[in-house]
Coordinates of C-alpha atoms in Angstrom, one line a residue:
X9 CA -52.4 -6.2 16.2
X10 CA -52.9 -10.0 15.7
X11 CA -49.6 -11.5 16.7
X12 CA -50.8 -15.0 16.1
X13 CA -52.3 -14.1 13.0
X14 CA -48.9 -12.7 11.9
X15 CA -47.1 -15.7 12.6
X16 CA -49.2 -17.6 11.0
X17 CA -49.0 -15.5 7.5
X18 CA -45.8 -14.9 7.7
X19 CA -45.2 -19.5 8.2
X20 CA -47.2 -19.3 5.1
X21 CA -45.0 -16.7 3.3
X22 CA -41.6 -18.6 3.7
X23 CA -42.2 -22.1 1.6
X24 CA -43.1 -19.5 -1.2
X25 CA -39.9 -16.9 -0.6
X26 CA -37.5 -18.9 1.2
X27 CA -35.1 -18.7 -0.7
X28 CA -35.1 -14.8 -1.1
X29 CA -32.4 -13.1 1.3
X30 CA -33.9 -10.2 1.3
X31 CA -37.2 -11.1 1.9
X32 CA -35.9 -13.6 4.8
X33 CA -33.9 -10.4 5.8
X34 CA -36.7 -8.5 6.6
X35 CA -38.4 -11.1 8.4
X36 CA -35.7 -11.7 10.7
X37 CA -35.5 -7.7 11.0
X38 CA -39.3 -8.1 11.6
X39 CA -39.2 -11.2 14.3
X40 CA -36.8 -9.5 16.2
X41 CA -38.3 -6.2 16.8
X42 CA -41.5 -8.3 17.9
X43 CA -39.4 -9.7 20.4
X44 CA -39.3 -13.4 18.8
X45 CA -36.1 -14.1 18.8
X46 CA -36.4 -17.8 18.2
X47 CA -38.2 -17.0 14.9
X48 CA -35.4 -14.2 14.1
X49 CA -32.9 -16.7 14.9
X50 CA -34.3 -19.4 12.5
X51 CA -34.4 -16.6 9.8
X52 CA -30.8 -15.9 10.3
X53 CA -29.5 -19.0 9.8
X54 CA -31.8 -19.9 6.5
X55 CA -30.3 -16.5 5.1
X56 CA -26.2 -18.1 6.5
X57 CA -27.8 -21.7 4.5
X58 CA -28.1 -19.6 1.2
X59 CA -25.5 -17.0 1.4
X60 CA -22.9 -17.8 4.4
X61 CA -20.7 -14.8 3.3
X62 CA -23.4 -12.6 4.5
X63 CA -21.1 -10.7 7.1
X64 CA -24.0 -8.0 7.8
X65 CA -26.7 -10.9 9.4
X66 CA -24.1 -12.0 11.7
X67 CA -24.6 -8.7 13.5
X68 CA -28.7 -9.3 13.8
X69 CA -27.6 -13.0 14.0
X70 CA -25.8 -12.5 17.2
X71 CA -28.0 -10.4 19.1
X72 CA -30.7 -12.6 18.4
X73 CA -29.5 -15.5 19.9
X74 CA -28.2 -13.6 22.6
X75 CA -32.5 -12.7 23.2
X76 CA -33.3 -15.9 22.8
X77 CA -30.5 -17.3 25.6
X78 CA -27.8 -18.5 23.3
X79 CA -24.8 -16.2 24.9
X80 CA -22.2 -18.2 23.3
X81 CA -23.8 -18.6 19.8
X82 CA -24.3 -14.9 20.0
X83 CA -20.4 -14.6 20.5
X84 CA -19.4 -16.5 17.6
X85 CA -21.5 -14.8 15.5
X86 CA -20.1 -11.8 16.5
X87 CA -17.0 -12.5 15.9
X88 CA -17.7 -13.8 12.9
X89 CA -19.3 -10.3 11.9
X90 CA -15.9 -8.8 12.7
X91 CA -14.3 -10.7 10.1
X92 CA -16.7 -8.6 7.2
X93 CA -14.9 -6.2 5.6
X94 CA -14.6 -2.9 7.7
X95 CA -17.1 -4.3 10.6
X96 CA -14.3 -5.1 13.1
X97 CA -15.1 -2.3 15.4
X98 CA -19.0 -2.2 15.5
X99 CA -18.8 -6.5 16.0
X100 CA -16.6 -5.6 18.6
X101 CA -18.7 -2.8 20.5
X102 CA -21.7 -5.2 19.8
X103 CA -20.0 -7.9 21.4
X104 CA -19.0 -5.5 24.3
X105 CA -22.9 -4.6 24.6
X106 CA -23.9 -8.2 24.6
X107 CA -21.5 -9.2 27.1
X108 CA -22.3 -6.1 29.3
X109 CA -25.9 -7.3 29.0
X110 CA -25.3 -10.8 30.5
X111 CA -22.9 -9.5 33.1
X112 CA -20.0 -10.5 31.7
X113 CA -16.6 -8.2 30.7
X114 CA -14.9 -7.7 27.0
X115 CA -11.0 -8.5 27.7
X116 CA -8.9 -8.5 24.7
X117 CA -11.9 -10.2 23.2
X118 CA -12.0 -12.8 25.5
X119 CA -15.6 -13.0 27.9
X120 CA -14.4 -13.2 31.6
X121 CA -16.8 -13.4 34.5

């Protein structure tokens, strides 16, 4: 129930398994259901450094920065997501969620206000 204490392990636990996708994985995973999007967006894009053909993090990816205020960067990596292999249509209700979120409208993939 220690938040701090978490963070402070977990800062610990990356120099050792940083370059494990998987383990970064589930720390993003983790980070974001605590609500730290920051931290899940930092995992993110150490998993993108080590494996950038990683279409399934774009999805966390983009959500994550949406939480953490980054509405465009959530977008691109949204989009990027719908260029994995047989993800077009959940990036693009994703997209449509996020954009609904910030009060915003999905047109032909384009954001309008």
């Amino acid at each position: 129930g220690d938040s701090a204490a978490v963070i402070r392990a977990t800062d610990q636990l990356v120099p050792l398994r940083g370059k494990d996708v998987a383990f970064l994985q589930g720390m993003a995973e983790q980070e974001s259901a605590a609500r730290r999007f920051d931290r899940a967006v930092r995992f993110c894009g150490e998993i993108l450094k080590l494996d950038p053909d990683n279409g399934a993090i774009y999805n966390l990816f983009g959500y994550a920065q949406f939480f953490a205020g980054d509405l465009e960067g959530a977008r691109k990596s949204l989009e990027r997501y719908g260029k994995a292999e047989g993800q077009l249509a959940n990036a693009l209700d994703s997209e449509g969620e996020v954009l609904f979120m910030a009060g915003r409208e999905l047109a032909g993939g384009l954001c309008r206000r």
